[in-house]
JSON list of N, CA and C in Angstrom, two decimals:
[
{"chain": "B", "resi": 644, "resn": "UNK", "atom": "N", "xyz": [6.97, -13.20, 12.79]},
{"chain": "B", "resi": 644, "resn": "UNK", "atom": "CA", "xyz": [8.02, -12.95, 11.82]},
{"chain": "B", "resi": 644, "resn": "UNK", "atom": "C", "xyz": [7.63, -13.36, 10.42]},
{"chain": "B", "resi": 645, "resn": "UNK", "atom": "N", "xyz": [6.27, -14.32, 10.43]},
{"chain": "B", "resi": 645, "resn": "UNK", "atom": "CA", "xyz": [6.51, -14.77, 8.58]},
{"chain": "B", "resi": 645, "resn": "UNK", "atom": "C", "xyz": [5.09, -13.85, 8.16]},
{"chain": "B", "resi": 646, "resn": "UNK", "atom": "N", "xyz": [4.59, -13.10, 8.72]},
{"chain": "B", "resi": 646, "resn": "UNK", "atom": "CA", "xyz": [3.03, -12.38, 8.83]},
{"chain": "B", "resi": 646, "resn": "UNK", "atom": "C", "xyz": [1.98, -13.48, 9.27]},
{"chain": "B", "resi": 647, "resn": "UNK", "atom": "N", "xyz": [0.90, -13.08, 8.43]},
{"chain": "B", "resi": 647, "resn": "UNK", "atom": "CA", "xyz": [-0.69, -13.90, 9.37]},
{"chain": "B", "resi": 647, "resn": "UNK", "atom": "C", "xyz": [-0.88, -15.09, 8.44]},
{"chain": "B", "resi": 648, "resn": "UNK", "atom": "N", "xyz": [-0.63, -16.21, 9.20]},
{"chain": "B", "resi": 648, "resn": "UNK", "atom": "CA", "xyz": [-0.87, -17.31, 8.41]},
{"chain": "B", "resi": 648, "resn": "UNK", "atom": "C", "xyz": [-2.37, -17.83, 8.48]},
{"chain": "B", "resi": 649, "resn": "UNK", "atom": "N", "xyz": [-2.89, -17.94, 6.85]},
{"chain": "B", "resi": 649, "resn": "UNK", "atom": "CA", "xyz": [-4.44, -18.15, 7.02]},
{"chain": "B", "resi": 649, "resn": "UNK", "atom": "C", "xyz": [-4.66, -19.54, 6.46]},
{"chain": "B", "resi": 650, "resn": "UNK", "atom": "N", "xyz": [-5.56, -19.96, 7.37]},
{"chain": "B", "resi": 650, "resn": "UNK", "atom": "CA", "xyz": [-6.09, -21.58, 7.31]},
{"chain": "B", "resi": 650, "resn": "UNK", "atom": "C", "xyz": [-7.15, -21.61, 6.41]},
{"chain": "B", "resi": 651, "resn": "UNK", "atom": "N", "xyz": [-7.66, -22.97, 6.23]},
{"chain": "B", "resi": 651, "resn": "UNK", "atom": "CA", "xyz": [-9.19, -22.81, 5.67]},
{"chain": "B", "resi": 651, "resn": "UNK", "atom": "C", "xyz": [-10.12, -23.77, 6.95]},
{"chain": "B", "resi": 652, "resn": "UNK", "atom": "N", "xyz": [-11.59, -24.11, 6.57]},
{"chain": "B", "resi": 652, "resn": "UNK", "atom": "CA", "xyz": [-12.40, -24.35, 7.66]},
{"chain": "B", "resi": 652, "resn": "UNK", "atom": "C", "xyz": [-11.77, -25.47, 8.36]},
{"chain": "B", "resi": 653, "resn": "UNK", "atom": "N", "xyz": [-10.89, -26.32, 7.15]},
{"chain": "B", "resi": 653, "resn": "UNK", "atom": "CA", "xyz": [-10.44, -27.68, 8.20]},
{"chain": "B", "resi": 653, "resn": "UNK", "atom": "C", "xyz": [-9.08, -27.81, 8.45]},
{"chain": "B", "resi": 654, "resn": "UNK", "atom": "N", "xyz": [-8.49, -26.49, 8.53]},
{"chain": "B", "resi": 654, "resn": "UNK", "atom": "CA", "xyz": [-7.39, -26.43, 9.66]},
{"chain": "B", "resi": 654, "resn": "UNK", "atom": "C", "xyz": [-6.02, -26.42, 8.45]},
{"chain": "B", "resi": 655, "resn": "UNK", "atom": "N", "xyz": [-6.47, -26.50, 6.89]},
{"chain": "B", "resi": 655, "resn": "UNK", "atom": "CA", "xyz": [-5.49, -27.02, 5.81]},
{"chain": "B", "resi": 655, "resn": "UNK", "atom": "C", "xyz": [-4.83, -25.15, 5.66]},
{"chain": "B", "resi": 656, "resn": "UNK", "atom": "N", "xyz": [-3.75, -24.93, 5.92]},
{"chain": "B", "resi": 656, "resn": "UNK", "atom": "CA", "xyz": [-2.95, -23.62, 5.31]},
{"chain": "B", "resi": 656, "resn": "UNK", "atom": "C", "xyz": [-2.87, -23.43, 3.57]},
{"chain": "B", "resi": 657, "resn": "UNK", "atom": "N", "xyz": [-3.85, -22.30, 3.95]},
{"chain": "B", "resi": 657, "resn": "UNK", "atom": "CA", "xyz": [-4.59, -22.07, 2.40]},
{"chain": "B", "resi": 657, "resn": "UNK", "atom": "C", "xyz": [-3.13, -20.56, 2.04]},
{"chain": "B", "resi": 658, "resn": "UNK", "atom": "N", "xyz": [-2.63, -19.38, 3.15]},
{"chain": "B", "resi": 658, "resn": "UNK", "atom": "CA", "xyz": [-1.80, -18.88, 2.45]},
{"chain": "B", "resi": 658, "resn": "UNK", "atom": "C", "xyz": [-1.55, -17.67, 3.52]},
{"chain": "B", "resi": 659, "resn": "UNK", "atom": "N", "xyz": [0.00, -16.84, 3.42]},
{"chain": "B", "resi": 659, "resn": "UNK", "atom": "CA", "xyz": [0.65, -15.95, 4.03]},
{"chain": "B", "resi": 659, "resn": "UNK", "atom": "C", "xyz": [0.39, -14.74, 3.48]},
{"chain": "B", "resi": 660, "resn": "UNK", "atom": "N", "xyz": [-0.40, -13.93, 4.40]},
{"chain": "B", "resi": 660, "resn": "UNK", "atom": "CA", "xyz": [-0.17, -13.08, 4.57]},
{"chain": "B", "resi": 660, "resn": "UNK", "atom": "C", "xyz": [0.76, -11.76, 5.05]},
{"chain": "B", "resi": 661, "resn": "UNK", "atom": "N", "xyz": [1.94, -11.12, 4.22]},
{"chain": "B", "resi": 661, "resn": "UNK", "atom": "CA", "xyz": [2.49, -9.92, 4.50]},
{"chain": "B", "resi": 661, "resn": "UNK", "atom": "C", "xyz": [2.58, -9.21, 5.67]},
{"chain": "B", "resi": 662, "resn": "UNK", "atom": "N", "xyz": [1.54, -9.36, 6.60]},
{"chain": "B", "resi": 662, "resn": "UNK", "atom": "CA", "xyz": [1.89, -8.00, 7.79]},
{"chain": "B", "resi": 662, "resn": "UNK", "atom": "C", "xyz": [2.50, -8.72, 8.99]},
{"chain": "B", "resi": 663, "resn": "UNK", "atom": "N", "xyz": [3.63, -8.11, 8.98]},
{"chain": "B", "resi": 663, "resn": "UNK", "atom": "CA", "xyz": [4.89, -8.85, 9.72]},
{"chain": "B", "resi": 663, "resn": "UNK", "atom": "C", "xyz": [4.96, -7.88, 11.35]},
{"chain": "B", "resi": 664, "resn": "UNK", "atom": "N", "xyz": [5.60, -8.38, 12.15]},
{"chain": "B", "resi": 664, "resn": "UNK", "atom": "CA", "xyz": [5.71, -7.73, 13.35]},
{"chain": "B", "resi": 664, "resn": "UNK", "atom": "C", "xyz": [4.71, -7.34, 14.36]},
{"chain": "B", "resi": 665, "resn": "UNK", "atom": "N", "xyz": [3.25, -7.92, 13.82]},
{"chain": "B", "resi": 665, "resn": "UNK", "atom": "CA", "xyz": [1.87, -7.14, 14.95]},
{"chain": "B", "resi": 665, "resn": "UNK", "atom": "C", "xyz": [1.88, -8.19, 15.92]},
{"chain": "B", "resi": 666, "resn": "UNK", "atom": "N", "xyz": [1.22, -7.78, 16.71]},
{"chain": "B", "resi": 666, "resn": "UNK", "atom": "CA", "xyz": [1.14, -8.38, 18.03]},
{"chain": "B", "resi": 666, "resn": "UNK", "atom": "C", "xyz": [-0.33, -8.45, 18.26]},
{"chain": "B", "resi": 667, "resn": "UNK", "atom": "N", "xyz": [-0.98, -7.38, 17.53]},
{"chain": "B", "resi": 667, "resn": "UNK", "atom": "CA", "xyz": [-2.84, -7.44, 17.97]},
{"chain": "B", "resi": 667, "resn": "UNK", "atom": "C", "xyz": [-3.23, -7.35, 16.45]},
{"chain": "B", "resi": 668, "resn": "UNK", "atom": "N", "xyz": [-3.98, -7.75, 16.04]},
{"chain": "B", "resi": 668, "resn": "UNK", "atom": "CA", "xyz": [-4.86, -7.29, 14.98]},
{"chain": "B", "resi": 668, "resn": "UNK", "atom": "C", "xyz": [-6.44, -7.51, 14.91]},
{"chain": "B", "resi": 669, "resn": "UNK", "atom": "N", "xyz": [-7.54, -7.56, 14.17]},
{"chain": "B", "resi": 669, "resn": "UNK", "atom": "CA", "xyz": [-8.16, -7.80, 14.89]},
{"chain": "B", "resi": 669, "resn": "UNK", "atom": "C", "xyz": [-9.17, -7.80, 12.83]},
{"chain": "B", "resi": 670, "resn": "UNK", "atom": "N", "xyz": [-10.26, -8.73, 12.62]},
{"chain": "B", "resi": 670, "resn": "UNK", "atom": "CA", "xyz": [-11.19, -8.78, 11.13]},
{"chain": "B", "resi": 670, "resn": "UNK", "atom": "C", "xyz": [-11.98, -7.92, 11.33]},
{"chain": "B", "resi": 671, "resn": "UNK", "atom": "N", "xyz": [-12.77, -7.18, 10.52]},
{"chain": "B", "resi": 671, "resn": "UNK", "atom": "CA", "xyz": [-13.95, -6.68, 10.75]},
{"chain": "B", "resi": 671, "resn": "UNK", "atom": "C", "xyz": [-13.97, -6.12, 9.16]},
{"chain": "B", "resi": 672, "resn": "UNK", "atom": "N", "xyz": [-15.32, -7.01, 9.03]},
{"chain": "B", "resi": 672, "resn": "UNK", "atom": "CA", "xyz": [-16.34, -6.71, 7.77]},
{"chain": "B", "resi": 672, "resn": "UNK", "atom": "C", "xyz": [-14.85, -7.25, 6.04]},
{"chain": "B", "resi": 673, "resn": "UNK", "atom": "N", "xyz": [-14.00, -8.31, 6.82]},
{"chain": "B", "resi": 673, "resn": "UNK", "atom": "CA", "xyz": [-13.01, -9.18, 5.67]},
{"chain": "B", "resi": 673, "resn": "UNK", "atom": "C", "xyz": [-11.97, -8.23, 5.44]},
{"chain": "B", "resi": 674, "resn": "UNK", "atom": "N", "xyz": [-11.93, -6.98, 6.44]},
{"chain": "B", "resi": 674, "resn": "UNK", "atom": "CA", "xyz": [-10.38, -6.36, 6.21]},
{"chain": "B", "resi": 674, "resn": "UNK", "atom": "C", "xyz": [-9.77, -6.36, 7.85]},
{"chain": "B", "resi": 675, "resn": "UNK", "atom": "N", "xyz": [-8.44, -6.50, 7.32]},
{"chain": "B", "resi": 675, "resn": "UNK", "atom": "CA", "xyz": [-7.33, -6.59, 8.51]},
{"chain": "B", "resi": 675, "resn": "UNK", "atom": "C", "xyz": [-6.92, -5.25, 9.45]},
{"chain": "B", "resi": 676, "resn": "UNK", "atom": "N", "xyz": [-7.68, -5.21, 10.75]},
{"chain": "B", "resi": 676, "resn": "UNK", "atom": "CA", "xyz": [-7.51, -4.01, 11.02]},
{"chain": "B", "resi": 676, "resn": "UNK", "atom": "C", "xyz": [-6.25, -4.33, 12.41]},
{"chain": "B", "resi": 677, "resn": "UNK", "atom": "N", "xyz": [-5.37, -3.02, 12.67]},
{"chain": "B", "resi": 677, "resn": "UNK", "atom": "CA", "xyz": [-4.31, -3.26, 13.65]},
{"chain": "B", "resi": 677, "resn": "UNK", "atom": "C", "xyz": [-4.00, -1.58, 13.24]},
{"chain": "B", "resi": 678, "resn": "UNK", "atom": "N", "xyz": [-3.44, -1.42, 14.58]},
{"chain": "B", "resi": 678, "resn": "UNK", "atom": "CA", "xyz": [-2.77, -0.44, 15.32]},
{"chain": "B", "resi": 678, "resn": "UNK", "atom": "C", "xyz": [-1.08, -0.11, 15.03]},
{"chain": "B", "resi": 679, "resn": "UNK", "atom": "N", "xyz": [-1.25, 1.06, 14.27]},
{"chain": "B", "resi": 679, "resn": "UNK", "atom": "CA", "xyz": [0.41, 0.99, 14.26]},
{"chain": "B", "resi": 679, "resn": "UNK", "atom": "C", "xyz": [0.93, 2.83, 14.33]},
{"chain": "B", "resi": 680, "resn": "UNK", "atom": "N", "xyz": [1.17, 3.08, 15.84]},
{"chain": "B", "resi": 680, "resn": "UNK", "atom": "CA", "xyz": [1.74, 4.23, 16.35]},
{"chain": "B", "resi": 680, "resn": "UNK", "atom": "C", "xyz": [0.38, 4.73, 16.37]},
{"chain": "B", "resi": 681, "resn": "UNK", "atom": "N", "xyz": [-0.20, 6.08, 15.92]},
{"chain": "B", "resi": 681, "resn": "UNK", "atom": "CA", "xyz": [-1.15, 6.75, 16.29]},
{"chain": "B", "resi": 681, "resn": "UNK", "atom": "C", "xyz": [-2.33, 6.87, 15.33]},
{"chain": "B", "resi": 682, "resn": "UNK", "atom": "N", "xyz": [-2.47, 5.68, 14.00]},
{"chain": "B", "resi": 682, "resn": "UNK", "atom": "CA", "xyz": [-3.46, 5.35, 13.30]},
{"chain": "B", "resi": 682, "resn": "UNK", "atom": "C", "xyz": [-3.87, 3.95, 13.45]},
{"chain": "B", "resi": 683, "resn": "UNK", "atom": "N", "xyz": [-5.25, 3.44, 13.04]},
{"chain": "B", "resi": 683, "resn": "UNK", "atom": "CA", "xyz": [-5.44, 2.26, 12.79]},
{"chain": "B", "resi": 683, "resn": "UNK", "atom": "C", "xyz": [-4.89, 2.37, 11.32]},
{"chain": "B", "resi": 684, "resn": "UNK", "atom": "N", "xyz": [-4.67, 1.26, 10.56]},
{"chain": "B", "resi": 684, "resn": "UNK", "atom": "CA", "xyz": [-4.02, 0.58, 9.51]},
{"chain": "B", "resi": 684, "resn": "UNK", "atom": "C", "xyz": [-5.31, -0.47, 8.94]},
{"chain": "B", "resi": 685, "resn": "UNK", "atom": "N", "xyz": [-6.07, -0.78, 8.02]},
{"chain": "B", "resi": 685, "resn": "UNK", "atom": "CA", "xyz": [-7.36, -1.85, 7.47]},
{"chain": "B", "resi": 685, "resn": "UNK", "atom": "C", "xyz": [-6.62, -2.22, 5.82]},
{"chain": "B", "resi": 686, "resn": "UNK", "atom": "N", "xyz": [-6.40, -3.54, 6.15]},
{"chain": "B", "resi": 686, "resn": "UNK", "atom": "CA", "xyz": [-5.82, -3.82, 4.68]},
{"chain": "B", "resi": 686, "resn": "UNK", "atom": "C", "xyz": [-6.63, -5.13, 4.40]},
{"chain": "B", "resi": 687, "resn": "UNK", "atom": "N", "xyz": [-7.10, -4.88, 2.85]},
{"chain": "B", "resi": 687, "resn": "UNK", "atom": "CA", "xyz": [-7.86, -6.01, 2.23]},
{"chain": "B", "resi": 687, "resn": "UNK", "atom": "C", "xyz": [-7.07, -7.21, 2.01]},
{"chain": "B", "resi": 688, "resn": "UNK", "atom": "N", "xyz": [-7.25, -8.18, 2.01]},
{"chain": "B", "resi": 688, "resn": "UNK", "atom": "CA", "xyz": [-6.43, -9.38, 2.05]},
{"chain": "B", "resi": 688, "resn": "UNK", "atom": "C", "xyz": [-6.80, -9.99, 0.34]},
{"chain": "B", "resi": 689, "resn": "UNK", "atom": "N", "xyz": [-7.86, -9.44, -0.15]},
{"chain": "B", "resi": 689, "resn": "UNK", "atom": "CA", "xyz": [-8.16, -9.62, -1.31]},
{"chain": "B", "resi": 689, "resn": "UNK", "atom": "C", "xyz": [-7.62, -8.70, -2.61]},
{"chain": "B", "resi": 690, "resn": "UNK", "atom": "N", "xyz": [-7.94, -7.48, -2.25]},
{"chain": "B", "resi": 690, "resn": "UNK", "atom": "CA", "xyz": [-7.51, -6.55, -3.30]},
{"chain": "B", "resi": 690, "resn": "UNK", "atom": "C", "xyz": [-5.86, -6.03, -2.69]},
{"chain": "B", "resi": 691, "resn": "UNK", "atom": "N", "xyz": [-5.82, -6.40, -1.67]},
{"chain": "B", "resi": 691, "resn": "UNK", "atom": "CA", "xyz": [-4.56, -6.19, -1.10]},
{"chain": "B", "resi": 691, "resn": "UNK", "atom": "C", "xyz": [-4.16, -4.12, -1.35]},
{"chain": "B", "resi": 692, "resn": "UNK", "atom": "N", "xyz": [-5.31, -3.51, -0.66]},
{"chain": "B", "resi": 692, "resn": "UNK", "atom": "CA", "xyz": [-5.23, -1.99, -0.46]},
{"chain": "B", "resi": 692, "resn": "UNK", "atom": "C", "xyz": [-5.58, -2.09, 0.86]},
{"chain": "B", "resi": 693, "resn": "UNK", "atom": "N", "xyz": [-4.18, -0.87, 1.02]},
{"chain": "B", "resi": 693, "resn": "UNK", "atom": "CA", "xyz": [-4.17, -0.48, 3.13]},
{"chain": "B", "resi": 693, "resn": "UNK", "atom": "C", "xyz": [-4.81, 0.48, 3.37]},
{"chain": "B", "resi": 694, "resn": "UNK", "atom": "N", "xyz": [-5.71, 1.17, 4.00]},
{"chain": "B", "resi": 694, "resn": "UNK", "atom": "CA", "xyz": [-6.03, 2.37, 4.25]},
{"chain": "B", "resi": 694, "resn": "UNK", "atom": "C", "xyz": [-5.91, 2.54, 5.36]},
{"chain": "B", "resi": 695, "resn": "UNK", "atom": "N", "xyz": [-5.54, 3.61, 6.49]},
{"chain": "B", "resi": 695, "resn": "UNK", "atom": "CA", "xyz": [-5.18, 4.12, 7.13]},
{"chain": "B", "resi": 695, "resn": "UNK", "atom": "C", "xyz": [-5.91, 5.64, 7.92]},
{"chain": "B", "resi": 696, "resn": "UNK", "atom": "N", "xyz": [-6.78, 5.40, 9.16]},
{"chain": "B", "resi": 696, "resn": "UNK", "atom": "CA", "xyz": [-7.15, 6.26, 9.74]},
{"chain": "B", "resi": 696, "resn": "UNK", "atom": "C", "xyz": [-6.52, 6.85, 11.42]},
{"chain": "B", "resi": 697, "resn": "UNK", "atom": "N", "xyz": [-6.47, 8.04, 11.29]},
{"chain": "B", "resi": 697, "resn": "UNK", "atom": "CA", "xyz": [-5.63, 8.32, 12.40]},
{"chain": "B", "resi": 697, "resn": "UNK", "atom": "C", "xyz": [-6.27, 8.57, 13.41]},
{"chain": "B", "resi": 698, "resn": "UNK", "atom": "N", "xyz": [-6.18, 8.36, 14.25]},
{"chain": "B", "resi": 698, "resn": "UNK", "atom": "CA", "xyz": [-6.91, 8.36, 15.55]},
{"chain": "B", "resi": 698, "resn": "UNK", "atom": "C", "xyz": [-6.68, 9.72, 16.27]},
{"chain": "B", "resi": 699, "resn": "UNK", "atom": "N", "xyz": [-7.88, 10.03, 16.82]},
{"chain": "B", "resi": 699, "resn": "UNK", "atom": "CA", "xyz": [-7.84, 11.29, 17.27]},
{"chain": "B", "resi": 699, "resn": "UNK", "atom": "C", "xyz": [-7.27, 11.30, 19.03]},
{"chain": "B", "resi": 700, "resn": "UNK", "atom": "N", "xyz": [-6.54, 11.88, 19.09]},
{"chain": "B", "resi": 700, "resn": "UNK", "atom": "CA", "xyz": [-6.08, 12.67, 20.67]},
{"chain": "B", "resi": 700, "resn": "UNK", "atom": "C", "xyz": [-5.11, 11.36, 21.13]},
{"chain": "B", "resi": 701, "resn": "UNK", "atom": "N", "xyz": [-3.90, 10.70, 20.86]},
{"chain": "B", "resi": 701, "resn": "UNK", "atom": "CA", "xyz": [-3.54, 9.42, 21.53]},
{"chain": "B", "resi": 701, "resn": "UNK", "atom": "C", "xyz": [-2.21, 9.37, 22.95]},
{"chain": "B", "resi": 702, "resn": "UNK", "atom": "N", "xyz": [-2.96, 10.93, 23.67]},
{"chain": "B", "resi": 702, "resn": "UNK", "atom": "CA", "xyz": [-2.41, 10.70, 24.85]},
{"chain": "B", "resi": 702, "resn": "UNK", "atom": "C", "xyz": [-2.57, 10.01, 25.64]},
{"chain": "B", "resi": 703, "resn": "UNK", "atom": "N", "xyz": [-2.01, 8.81, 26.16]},
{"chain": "B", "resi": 703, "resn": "UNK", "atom": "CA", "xyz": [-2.02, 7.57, 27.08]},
{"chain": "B", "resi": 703, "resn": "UNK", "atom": "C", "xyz": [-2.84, 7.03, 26.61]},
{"chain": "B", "resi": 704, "resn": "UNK", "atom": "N", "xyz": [-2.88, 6.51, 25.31]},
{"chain": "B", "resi": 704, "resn": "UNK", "atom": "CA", "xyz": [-3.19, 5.59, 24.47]},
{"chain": "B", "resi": 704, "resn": "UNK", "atom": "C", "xyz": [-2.78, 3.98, 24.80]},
{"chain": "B", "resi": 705, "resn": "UNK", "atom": "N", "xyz": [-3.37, 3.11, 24.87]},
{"chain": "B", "resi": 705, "resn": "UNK", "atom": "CA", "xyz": [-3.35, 1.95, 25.15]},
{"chain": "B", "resi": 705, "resn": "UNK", "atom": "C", "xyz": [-3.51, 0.83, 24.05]},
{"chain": "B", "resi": 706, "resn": "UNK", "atom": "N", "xyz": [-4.81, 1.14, 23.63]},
{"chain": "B", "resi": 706, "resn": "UNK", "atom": "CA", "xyz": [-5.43, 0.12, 22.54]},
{"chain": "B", "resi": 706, "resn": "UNK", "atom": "C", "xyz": [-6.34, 1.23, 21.72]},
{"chain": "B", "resi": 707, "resn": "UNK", "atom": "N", "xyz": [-6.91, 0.43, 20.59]},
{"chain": "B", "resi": 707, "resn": "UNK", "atom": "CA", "xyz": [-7.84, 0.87, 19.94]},
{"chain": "B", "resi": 707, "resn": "UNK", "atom": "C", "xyz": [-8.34, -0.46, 18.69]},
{"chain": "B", "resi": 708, "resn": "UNK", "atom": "N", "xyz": [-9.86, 0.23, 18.84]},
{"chain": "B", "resi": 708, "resn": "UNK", "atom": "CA", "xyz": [-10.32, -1.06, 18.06]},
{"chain": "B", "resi": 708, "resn": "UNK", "atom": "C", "xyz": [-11.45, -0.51, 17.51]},
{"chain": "B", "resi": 709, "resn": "UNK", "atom": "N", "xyz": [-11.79, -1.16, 16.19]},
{"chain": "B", "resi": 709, "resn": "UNK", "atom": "CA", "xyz": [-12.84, -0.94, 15.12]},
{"chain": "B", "resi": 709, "resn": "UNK", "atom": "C", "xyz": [-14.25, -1.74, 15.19]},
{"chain": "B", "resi": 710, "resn": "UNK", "atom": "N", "xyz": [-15.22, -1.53, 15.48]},
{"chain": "B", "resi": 710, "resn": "UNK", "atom": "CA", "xyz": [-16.46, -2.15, 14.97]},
{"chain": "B", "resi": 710, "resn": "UNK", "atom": "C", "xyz": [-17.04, -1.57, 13.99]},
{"chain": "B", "resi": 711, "resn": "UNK", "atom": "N", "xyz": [-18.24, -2.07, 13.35]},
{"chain": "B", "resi": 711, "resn": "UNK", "atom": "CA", "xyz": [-18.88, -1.89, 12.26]},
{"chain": "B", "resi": 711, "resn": "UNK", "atom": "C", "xyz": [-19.57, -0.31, 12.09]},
{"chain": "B", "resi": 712, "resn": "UNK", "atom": "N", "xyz": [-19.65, 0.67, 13.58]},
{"chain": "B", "resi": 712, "resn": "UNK", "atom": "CA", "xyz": [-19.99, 2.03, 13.13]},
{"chain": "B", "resi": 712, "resn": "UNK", "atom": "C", "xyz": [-19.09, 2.65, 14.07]},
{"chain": "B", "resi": 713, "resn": "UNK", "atom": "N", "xyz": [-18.59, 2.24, 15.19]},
{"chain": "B", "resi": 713, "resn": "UNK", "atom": "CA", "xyz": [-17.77, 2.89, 15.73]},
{"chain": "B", "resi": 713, "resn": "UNK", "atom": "C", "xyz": [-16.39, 2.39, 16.21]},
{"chain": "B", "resi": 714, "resn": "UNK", "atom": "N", "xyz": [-15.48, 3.21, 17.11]},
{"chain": "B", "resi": 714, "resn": "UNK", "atom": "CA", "xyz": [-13.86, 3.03, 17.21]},
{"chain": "B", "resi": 714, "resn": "UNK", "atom": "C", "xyz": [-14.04, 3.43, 18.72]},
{"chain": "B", "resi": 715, "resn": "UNK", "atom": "N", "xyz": [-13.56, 2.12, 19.23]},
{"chain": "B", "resi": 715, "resn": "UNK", "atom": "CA", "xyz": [-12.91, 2.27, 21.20]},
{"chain": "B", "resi": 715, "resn": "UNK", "atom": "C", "xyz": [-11.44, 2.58, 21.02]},
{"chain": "B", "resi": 716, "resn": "UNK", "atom": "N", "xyz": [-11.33, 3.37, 22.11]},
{"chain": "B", "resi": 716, "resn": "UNK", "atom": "CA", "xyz": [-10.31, 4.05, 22.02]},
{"chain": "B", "resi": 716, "resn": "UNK", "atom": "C", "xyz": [-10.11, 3.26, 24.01]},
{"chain": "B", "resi": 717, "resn": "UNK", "atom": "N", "xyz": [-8.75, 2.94, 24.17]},
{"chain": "B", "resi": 717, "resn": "UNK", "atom": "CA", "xyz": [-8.50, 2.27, 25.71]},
{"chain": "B", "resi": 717, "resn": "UNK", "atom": "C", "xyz": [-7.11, 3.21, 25.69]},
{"chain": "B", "resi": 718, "resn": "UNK", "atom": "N", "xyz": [-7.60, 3.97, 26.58]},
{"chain": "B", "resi": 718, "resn": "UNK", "atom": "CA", "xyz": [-6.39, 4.94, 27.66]},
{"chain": "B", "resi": 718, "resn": "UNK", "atom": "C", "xyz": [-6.15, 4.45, 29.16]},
{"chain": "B", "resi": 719, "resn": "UNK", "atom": "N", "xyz": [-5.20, 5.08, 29.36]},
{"chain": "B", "resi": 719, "resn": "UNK", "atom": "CA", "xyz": [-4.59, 4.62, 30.76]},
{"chain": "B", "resi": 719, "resn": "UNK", "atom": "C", "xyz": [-5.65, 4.90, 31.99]},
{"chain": "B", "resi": 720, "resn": "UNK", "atom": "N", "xyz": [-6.63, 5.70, 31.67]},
{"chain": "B", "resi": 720, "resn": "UNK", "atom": "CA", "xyz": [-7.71, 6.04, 32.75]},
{"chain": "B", "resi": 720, "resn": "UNK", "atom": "C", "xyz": [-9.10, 6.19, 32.07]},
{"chain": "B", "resi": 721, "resn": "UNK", "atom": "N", "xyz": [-9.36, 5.47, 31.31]},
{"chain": "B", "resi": 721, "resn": "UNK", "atom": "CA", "xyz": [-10.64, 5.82, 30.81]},
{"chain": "B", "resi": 721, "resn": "UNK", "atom": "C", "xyz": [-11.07, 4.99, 29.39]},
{"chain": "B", "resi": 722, "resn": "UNK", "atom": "N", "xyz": [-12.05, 4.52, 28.95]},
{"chain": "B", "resi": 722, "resn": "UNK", "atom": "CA", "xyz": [-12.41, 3.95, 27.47]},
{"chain": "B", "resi": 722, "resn": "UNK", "atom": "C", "xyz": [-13.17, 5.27, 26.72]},
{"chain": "B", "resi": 723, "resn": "UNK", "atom": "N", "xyz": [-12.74, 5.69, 25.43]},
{"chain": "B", "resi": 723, "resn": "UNK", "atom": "CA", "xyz": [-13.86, 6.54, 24.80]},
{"chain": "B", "resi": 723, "resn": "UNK", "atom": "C", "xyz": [-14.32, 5.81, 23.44]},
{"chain": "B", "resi": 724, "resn": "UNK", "atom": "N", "xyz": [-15.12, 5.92, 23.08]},
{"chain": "B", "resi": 724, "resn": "UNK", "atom": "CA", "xyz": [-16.31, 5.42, 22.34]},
{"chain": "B", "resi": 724, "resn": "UNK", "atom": "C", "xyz": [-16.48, 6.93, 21.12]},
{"chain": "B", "resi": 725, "resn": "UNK", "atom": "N", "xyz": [-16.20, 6.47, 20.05]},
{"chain": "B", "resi": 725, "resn": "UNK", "atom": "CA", "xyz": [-16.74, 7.72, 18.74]},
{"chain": "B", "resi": 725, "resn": "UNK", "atom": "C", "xyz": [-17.31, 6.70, 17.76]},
{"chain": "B", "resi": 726, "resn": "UNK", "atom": "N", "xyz": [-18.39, 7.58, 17.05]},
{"chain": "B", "resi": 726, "resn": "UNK", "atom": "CA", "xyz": [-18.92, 7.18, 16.07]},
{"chain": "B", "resi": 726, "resn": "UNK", "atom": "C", "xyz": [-17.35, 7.33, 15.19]},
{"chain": "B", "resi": 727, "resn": "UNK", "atom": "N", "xyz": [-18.05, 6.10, 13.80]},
{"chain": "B", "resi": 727, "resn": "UNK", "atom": "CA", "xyz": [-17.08, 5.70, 12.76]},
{"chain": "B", "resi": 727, "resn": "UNK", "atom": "C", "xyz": [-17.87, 5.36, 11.77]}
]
């Protein structure tokens, strides 16, 4: 309910972050990436810009997640793997 509260190395709350209501999110390469309906969502915590990619095909869609060249996609029967 108050968004992502960020620490520093020794545990001291350095400051709140805005994105309210997620349940998964997940860093990659210092932007905030999370799932919301049938796009991922990547917002800079610095320049504070969201960008937004939509995910292709999200029938029985489960999860989805970002690494550094590609996007897992977790369905109800299967994982697919695309370049990104």
């Amino acid at each position: 309910n108050l968004g992502i509260l960020v620490f520093d190395y020794f545990g001291s709350y350095s400051k709140t972050i805005p994105l309210k209501g997620l349940t998964r999110f997940q860093v990659v390469q210092k932007q905030i990436v999370y799932r919301d309906g049938n796009k991922l969502q990547s917002y800079n915590p610095v320049t504070f810009e969201l960008k937004e990619v939509t995910l292709p095909d999200t029938t029985a869609l489960l999860d989805a997640v970002l690494e550094k060249e590609s996007l897992g996609i977790l369905r109800t029967d299967k994982v697919e793997f695309y370049k990104y």
